[in-house]
Amino acid sequence: MTPAADAVPVLRVLTAAPGPEWAAEHRAEVLAEVEDSGAVLLRGLGVASAAGLAAVTAALGIEPMAEREGFAPRDRLGEGVHSASHWPADTPMCMHHEQSYAAEVPGLLVFGCLTAPRRGGRTMLADSQQVLRALPPELVEPFRRDGWRLLRAYQDVGVPWTDAFGTDDRAAVDAYCAAEGIAHAWSGDGALRTVQRRAAVVAHPHTGVPGWFNQIAFLNELTMDPAVREYLLHQYGPTGLPFTTAHGDGAPVGAGTVAAVNAVYDAAAFGETWRDGDVLVVDNIRMAHSREPYEGPREVAVVLGDPVRLPGHVLPGGAAG
């Protein structure tokens, strides 16, 4: 099947006036555009700080949420406002839905461009509904039936469990995992392993339209630099990688699947060059996002907002061993 089964959308841009007052006055228009198109870029708000992004988010009536189980470090810039994930400037970040492996996921994302890069660095989008239609049915069906698994090992590489779970209390992590459907096990040296099984295809909570909502390709070990992966396998073994993914029944995800998913994402990707002060509001359930490589300073802040628990998203099964 050809990945480009649908025409690639164009990001809608609304011309705004500086300050959160415009966002408050045009809240209904902005949110209607997000509901209709999946994302909208607000140009002219002049957001130049984390506080400015927080004010626009509040003016739009979007409720910030805390991040848990992050896979890459972020800086906390203010109440409910974080930096973009720390990721090498010369390395693209693959398409993903923010925290699609969590039991409670952000319904909306609000990105603010505090400093636009000299070149590149666009936040690209892909419609999960279009992606689902473009993927080969024989690839989708096992994931639709069995879901997918995320396997993580928190040790001396990657994000420490204290940062990922926002606490240094093991009992609090135990309680969180029990409540959120995460199998977990502690080792004698204090390392933590987790396994969570989630639906790979979910119905949008407002429209009921199904979409490809997961990080099967992005968080698979095959996306690592091959030399880094080989080192980690040698050092920690196959169960000690900081992250990898599997089919819902535990079968490995092969290179062909990762390549096929990423090819469909690439064909569906669209975006707009950042300008200083831009704000991008994204429906996180409908739209996957990625980041291009870039040159020059790039400062993009983000608010994870309007948390939602999707029916049928958390699936039983998995052992952290």
Short mmCIF file of C-alpha atoms in Angstrom, two decimals:
data_model
loop_
_atom_site.label_atom_id
_atom_site.label_comp_id
_atom_site.label_asym_id
_atom_site.label_seq_id
_atom_site.Cartn_x
_atom_site.Cartn_y
_atom_site.Cartn_z
CA MET A 1 0.00 0.00 0.00
CA THR A 2 1.29 3.46 -0.83
CA PRO A 3 1.87 5.50 2.36
CA ALA A 4 0.38 8.68 0.86
CA ALA A 5 -3.18 7.35 0.85
CA ASP A 6 -4.53 10.81 1.76
CA ALA A 7 -3.49 14.31 0.79
CA VAL A 8 -1.05 15.78 3.29
CA PRO A 9 -2.78 18.53 5.33
CA VAL A 10 -1.54 22.09 5.62
CA LEU A 11 -1.14 23.58 9.09
CA ARG A 12 -3.76 26.25 9.72
CA VAL A 13 -2.27 29.59 10.82
CA LEU A 14 -4.30 32.20 12.69
CA THR A 15 -3.00 35.76 12.92
CA ALA A 16 -3.08 36.89 16.54
CA ALA A 17 -2.38 40.06 18.49
CA PRO A 18 0.24 40.20 21.26
CA GLY A 19 -0.71 39.04 24.74
CA PRO A 20 -3.03 36.48 26.34
CA GLU A 21 -6.05 38.76 25.93
CA TRP A 22 -6.29 37.79 22.25
CA ALA A 23 -6.20 34.11 23.23
CA ALA A 24 -9.01 34.65 25.74
CA GLU A 25 -11.16 36.54 23.24
CA HIS A 26 -10.60 33.95 20.49
CA ARG A 27 -10.63 30.85 22.68
CA ALA A 28 -13.70 29.31 21.02
CA GLU A 29 -12.26 29.89 17.53
CA VAL A 30 -8.89 28.38 18.44
CA LEU A 31 -10.33 25.29 20.11
CA ALA A 32 -12.81 24.76 17.28
CA GLU A 33 -9.94 24.83 14.81
CA VAL A 34 -8.02 22.26 16.86
CA GLU A 35 -11.10 20.04 17.04
CA ASP A 36 -11.64 20.35 13.29
CA SER A 37 -8.05 20.14 12.02
CA GLY A 38 -6.06 18.60 14.88
CA ALA A 39 -3.73 21.59 15.32
CA VAL A 40 -3.47 25.34 14.80
CA LEU A 41 -0.55 27.78 14.81
CA LEU A 42 -1.16 31.14 16.48
CA ARG A 43 1.19 33.74 14.98
CA GLY A 44 1.62 37.18 16.52
CA LEU A 45 1.06 36.39 20.22
CA GLY A 46 4.66 37.36 20.92
CA VAL A 47 5.23 34.70 23.60
CA ALA A 48 8.80 35.23 24.82
CA SER A 49 8.92 33.40 28.16
CA ALA A 50 7.58 30.40 30.05
CA ALA A 51 5.30 32.76 31.99
CA GLY A 52 3.94 34.10 28.72
CA LEU A 53 3.16 30.59 27.47
CA ALA A 54 1.49 29.74 30.79
CA ALA A 55 -0.68 32.86 30.49
CA VAL A 56 -1.78 31.96 26.94
CA THR A 57 -2.52 28.38 28.02
CA ALA A 58 -4.67 29.64 30.89
CA ALA A 59 -6.44 32.11 28.57
CA LEU A 60 -7.35 29.20 26.29
CA GLY A 61 -8.81 27.32 29.27
CA ILE A 62 -6.33 24.44 28.99
CA GLU A 63 -5.47 22.69 32.26
CA PRO A 64 -1.75 21.89 32.69
CA MET A 65 -0.77 18.43 33.93
CA ALA A 66 2.38 17.01 35.49
CA GLU A 67 4.64 14.84 33.36
CA ARG A 68 5.31 11.32 34.58
CA GLU A 69 7.31 8.50 32.95
CA GLY A 70 9.25 10.86 30.69
CA PHE A 71 11.73 9.12 28.37
CA ALA A 72 14.04 12.13 27.80
CA PRO A 73 15.10 14.88 30.23
CA ARG A 74 13.32 18.23 30.30
CA ASP A 75 13.86 21.42 32.26
CA ARG A 76 11.03 22.73 34.41
CA LEU A 77 10.62 26.34 33.27
CA GLY A 78 7.66 27.29 35.44
CA GLU A 79 4.40 26.00 36.84
CA GLY A 80 3.15 23.51 34.27
CA VAL A 81 5.70 24.64 31.65
CA HIS A 82 8.63 22.50 30.49
CA SER A 83 11.41 22.78 27.97
CA ALA A 84 11.31 20.61 24.89
CA SER A 85 12.93 17.22 25.48
CA HIS A 86 16.71 17.37 25.49
CA TRP A 87 17.66 15.83 22.16
CA PRO A 88 20.75 16.37 19.98
CA ALA A 89 20.25 19.26 17.56
CA ASP A 90 21.63 17.27 14.62
CA THR A 91 19.39 14.25 15.26
CA PRO A 92 15.73 14.16 14.22
CA MET A 93 13.16 13.15 16.83
CA CYS A 94 10.77 10.55 15.40
CA MET A 95 7.00 10.93 15.30
CA HIS A 96 5.22 10.14 18.56
CA HIS A 97 2.19 11.02 20.66
CA GLU A 98 3.18 12.53 23.99
CA GLN A 99 2.99 9.89 26.73
CA SER A 100 0.90 7.47 24.65
CA TYR A 101 2.25 4.73 26.94
CA ALA A 102 0.79 6.32 30.09
CA ALA A 103 -2.61 5.54 31.56
CA GLU A 104 -3.42 9.26 31.70
CA VAL A 105 -2.32 11.14 28.58
CA PRO A 106 -2.32 14.81 27.58
CA GLY A 107 -5.34 15.65 25.47
CA LEU A 108 -3.74 18.88 24.22
CA LEU A 109 -0.19 20.19 23.83
CA VAL A 110 0.71 23.88 23.75
CA PHE A 111 4.12 24.66 22.26
CA GLY A 112 5.63 28.13 22.49
CA CYS A 113 8.58 29.22 20.34
CA LEU A 114 10.62 31.50 22.58
CA THR A 115 13.59 31.50 20.20
CA ALA A 116 13.35 30.22 16.63
CA PRO A 117 16.40 28.37 15.23
CA ARG A 118 18.42 29.75 12.37
CA ARG A 119 17.56 26.76 10.20
CA GLY A 120 15.35 23.67 10.52
CA GLY A 121 13.85 22.60 13.83
CA ARG A 122 10.23 22.53 12.73
CA THR A 123 7.76 20.67 14.92
CA MET A 124 6.21 18.35 12.36
CA LEU A 125 2.77 16.78 12.67
CA ALA A 126 1.07 13.65 11.30
CA ASP A 127 -2.62 12.80 11.56
CA SER A 128 -3.01 9.45 13.37
CA GLN A 129 -6.25 8.76 11.53
CA GLN A 130 -4.55 9.20 8.16
CA VAL A 131 -1.57 7.12 9.35
CA LEU A 132 -3.87 4.27 10.39
CA ARG A 133 -5.54 4.26 6.98
CA ALA A 134 -2.17 4.24 5.19
CA LEU A 135 -0.52 1.44 7.18
CA PRO A 136 -0.70 -2.08 5.71
CA PRO A 137 -3.65 -3.97 7.29
CA GLU A 138 -1.43 -6.99 7.97
CA LEU A 139 0.88 -4.78 10.05
CA VAL A 140 -1.95 -3.12 11.95
CA GLU A 141 -4.07 -6.18 12.77
CA PRO A 142 -1.81 -7.84 15.42
CA PHE A 143 -1.42 -4.49 17.17
CA ARG A 144 -5.13 -3.76 16.94
CA ARG A 145 -5.84 -7.17 18.46
CA ASP A 146 -3.10 -7.42 21.11
CA GLY A 147 -1.86 -3.86 21.65
CA TRP A 148 1.81 -3.10 22.27
CA ARG A 149 4.25 -3.27 25.16
CA LEU A 150 6.77 -0.76 26.39
CA LEU A 151 9.67 -2.26 28.34
CA ARG A 152 11.94 0.07 30.30
CA ALA A 153 14.95 -0.36 32.57
CA TYR A 154 15.78 2.53 34.87
CA GLN A 155 19.40 2.21 35.93
CA ASP A 156 22.55 4.24 35.26
CA VAL A 157 21.64 5.11 31.66
CA GLY A 158 18.66 7.10 30.47
CA VAL A 159 16.25 8.98 32.70
CA PRO A 160 16.55 7.99 36.41
CA TRP A 161 13.38 6.58 37.95
CA THR A 162 13.43 9.38 40.52
CA ASP A 163 13.03 11.90 37.70
CA ALA A 164 10.58 9.82 35.66
CA PHE A 165 8.22 9.32 38.58
CA GLY A 166 8.89 12.59 40.39
CA THR A 167 9.80 10.96 43.70
CA ASP A 168 12.63 9.11 45.46
CA ASP A 169 10.15 7.01 47.47
CA ARG A 170 9.98 3.42 46.20
CA ALA A 171 6.64 2.89 47.89
CA ALA A 172 5.18 5.81 45.96
CA VAL A 173 6.45 4.27 42.70
CA ASP A 174 4.94 0.92 43.70
CA ALA A 175 1.59 2.60 44.29
CA TYR A 176 1.77 4.55 41.02
CA CYS A 177 2.57 1.45 38.99
CA ALA A 178 -0.22 -0.55 40.64
CA ALA A 179 -2.73 2.22 39.90
CA GLU A 180 -1.59 2.81 36.31
CA GLY A 181 -1.37 -0.78 35.07
CA ILE A 182 2.43 -1.07 35.03
CA ALA A 183 4.16 -4.32 35.97
CA HIS A 184 7.43 -3.55 37.73
CA ALA A 185 10.29 -5.15 39.61
CA TRP A 186 13.19 -3.78 41.66
CA SER A 187 16.65 -5.32 41.54
CA GLY A 188 19.01 -5.59 44.47
CA ASP A 189 21.08 -2.63 43.27
CA GLY A 190 18.04 -0.33 43.11
CA ALA A 191 17.40 -0.56 39.37
CA LEU A 192 13.77 -0.64 38.24
CA ARG A 193 12.24 -2.53 35.32
CA THR A 194 8.74 -1.85 34.05
CA VAL A 195 6.40 -3.33 31.45
CA GLN A 196 3.14 -1.77 30.35
CA ARG A 197 0.69 -3.00 27.73
CA ARG A 198 -1.42 -0.44 25.91
CA ALA A 199 -3.82 -0.31 22.98
CA ALA A 200 -2.10 0.68 19.73
CA VAL A 201 -5.28 1.92 18.05
CA VAL A 202 -7.64 4.16 20.04
CA ALA A 203 -10.90 5.95 19.33
CA HIS A 204 -10.72 9.71 19.62
CA PRO A 205 -12.60 10.69 22.81
CA HIS A 206 -14.63 13.40 21.03
CA THR A 207 -15.30 11.93 17.59
CA GLY A 208 -14.88 8.19 18.05
CA VAL A 209 -12.66 8.04 14.93
CA PRO A 210 -9.84 5.48 15.38
CA GLY A 211 -6.19 6.50 15.10
CA TRP A 212 -2.72 4.95 15.34
CA PHE A 213 -1.81 6.10 18.87
CA ASN A 214 1.42 4.63 20.23
CA GLN A 215 5.22 4.84 20.26
CA ILE A 216 5.91 1.39 18.86
CA ALA A 217 8.48 2.66 16.36
CA PHE A 218 9.97 5.62 18.25
CA LEU A 219 10.72 3.78 21.50
CA ASN A 220 11.93 0.61 19.83
CA GLU A 221 15.58 -0.25 20.44
CA LEU A 222 16.19 -0.28 16.66
CA THR A 223 15.89 3.52 16.62
CA MET A 224 19.05 3.78 18.75
CA ASP A 225 22.41 4.41 17.16
CA PRO A 226 23.63 0.86 16.33
CA ALA A 227 26.91 1.33 18.22
CA VAL A 228 25.07 2.58 21.31
CA ARG A 229 22.58 -0.28 21.13
CA GLU A 230 25.35 -2.88 20.84
CA TYR A 231 27.17 -1.37 23.81
CA LEU A 232 24.02 -1.36 25.95
CA LEU A 233 23.19 -4.95 24.98
CA HIS A 234 26.72 -6.03 25.88
CA GLN A 235 26.66 -4.10 29.15
CA TYR A 236 23.13 -4.82 30.37
CA GLY A 237 21.67 -7.61 28.23
CA PRO A 238 18.37 -7.56 26.29
CA THR A 239 16.27 -6.91 29.40
CA GLY A 240 18.41 -3.99 30.55
CA LEU A 241 17.90 -1.54 27.70
CA PRO A 242 16.55 1.85 28.79
CA PHE A 243 13.57 1.27 26.48
CA THR A 244 12.24 -0.98 23.76
CA THR A 245 8.87 -2.10 22.45
CA ALA A 246 7.16 -5.39 21.67
CA HIS A 247 3.90 -6.72 20.30
CA GLY A 248 1.15 -7.03 22.88
CA ASP A 249 1.75 -10.80 23.05
CA GLY A 250 5.44 -10.22 23.79
CA ALA A 251 6.80 -10.96 20.29
CA PRO A 252 9.63 -8.65 19.17
CA VAL A 253 8.93 -5.74 16.85
CA GLY A 254 11.07 -6.24 13.76
CA ALA A 255 13.04 -3.76 11.72
CA GLY A 256 10.55 -4.03 8.85
CA THR A 257 7.71 -2.87 11.09
CA VAL A 258 9.70 0.07 12.43
CA ALA A 259 10.68 1.10 8.90
CA ALA A 260 7.13 0.75 7.55
CA VAL A 261 5.62 2.86 10.35
CA ASN A 262 8.25 5.57 9.95
CA ALA A 263 7.76 5.64 6.16
CA VAL A 264 4.04 6.29 6.61
CA TYR A 265 4.78 9.00 9.18
CA ASP A 266 7.26 10.64 6.81
CA ALA A 267 4.72 10.67 3.99
CA ALA A 268 2.05 12.20 6.24
CA ALA A 269 4.26 14.82 7.93
CA PHE A 270 3.53 18.54 7.64
CA GLY A 271 4.51 21.65 9.54
CA GLU A 272 5.35 25.34 9.51
CA THR A 273 8.67 27.12 10.06
CA TRP A 274 8.86 28.52 13.58
CA ARG A 275 8.97 32.27 14.19
CA ASP A 276 9.75 33.88 17.53
CA GLY A 277 6.59 34.14 19.64
CA ASP A 278 4.56 31.48 17.77
CA VAL A 279 2.22 29.20 19.73
CA LEU A 280 1.19 25.79 18.38
CA VAL A 281 -1.85 24.06 19.89
CA VAL A 282 -2.05 20.34 19.11
CA ASP A 283 -4.62 17.62 19.71
CA ASN A 284 -2.25 14.99 21.14
CA ILE A 285 -4.65 12.09 20.55
CA ARG A 286 -5.13 12.87 16.89
CA MET A 287 -1.72 14.27 15.97
CA ALA A 288 1.71 12.71 16.35
CA HIS A 289 4.60 15.16 16.39
CA SER A 290 8.33 15.11 15.68
CA ARG A 291 11.24 17.54 15.53
CA GLU A 292 13.59 18.23 12.64
CA PRO A 293 17.34 18.71 13.10
CA TYR A 294 18.28 22.37 13.43
CA GLU A 295 21.09 24.92 13.49
CA GLY A 296 21.43 27.81 15.92
CA PRO A 297 19.76 28.30 19.30
CA ARG A 298 16.25 26.85 19.54
CA GLU A 299 14.09 27.37 22.62
CA VAL A 300 10.65 25.81 22.51
CA ALA A 301 8.59 25.42 25.69
CA VAL A 302 5.62 23.10 26.09
CA VAL A 303 2.59 22.65 28.31
CA LEU A 304 1.04 19.19 28.56
CA GLY A 305 -2.64 19.85 29.07
CA ASP A 306 -6.18 18.56 29.56
CA PRO A 307 -5.37 15.05 30.85
CA VAL A 308 -7.61 12.23 29.65
CA ARG A 309 -7.98 8.50 30.28
CA LEU A 310 -8.96 6.70 27.09
CA PRO A 311 -11.40 3.78 27.34
CA GLY A 312 -9.68 0.49 26.56
CA HIS A 313 -6.21 2.04 26.42
CA VAL A 314 -4.71 0.22 29.43
CA LEU A 315 -4.50 -3.51 28.76
CA PRO A 316 -3.67 -6.29 31.25
CA GLY A 317 -0.56 -8.40 30.98
CA GLY A 318 3.20 -8.16 31.19
CA ALA A 319 5.79 -9.13 33.75
CA ALA A 320 8.80 -7.01 34.65
CA GLY A 321 10.80 -9.99 35.88
#
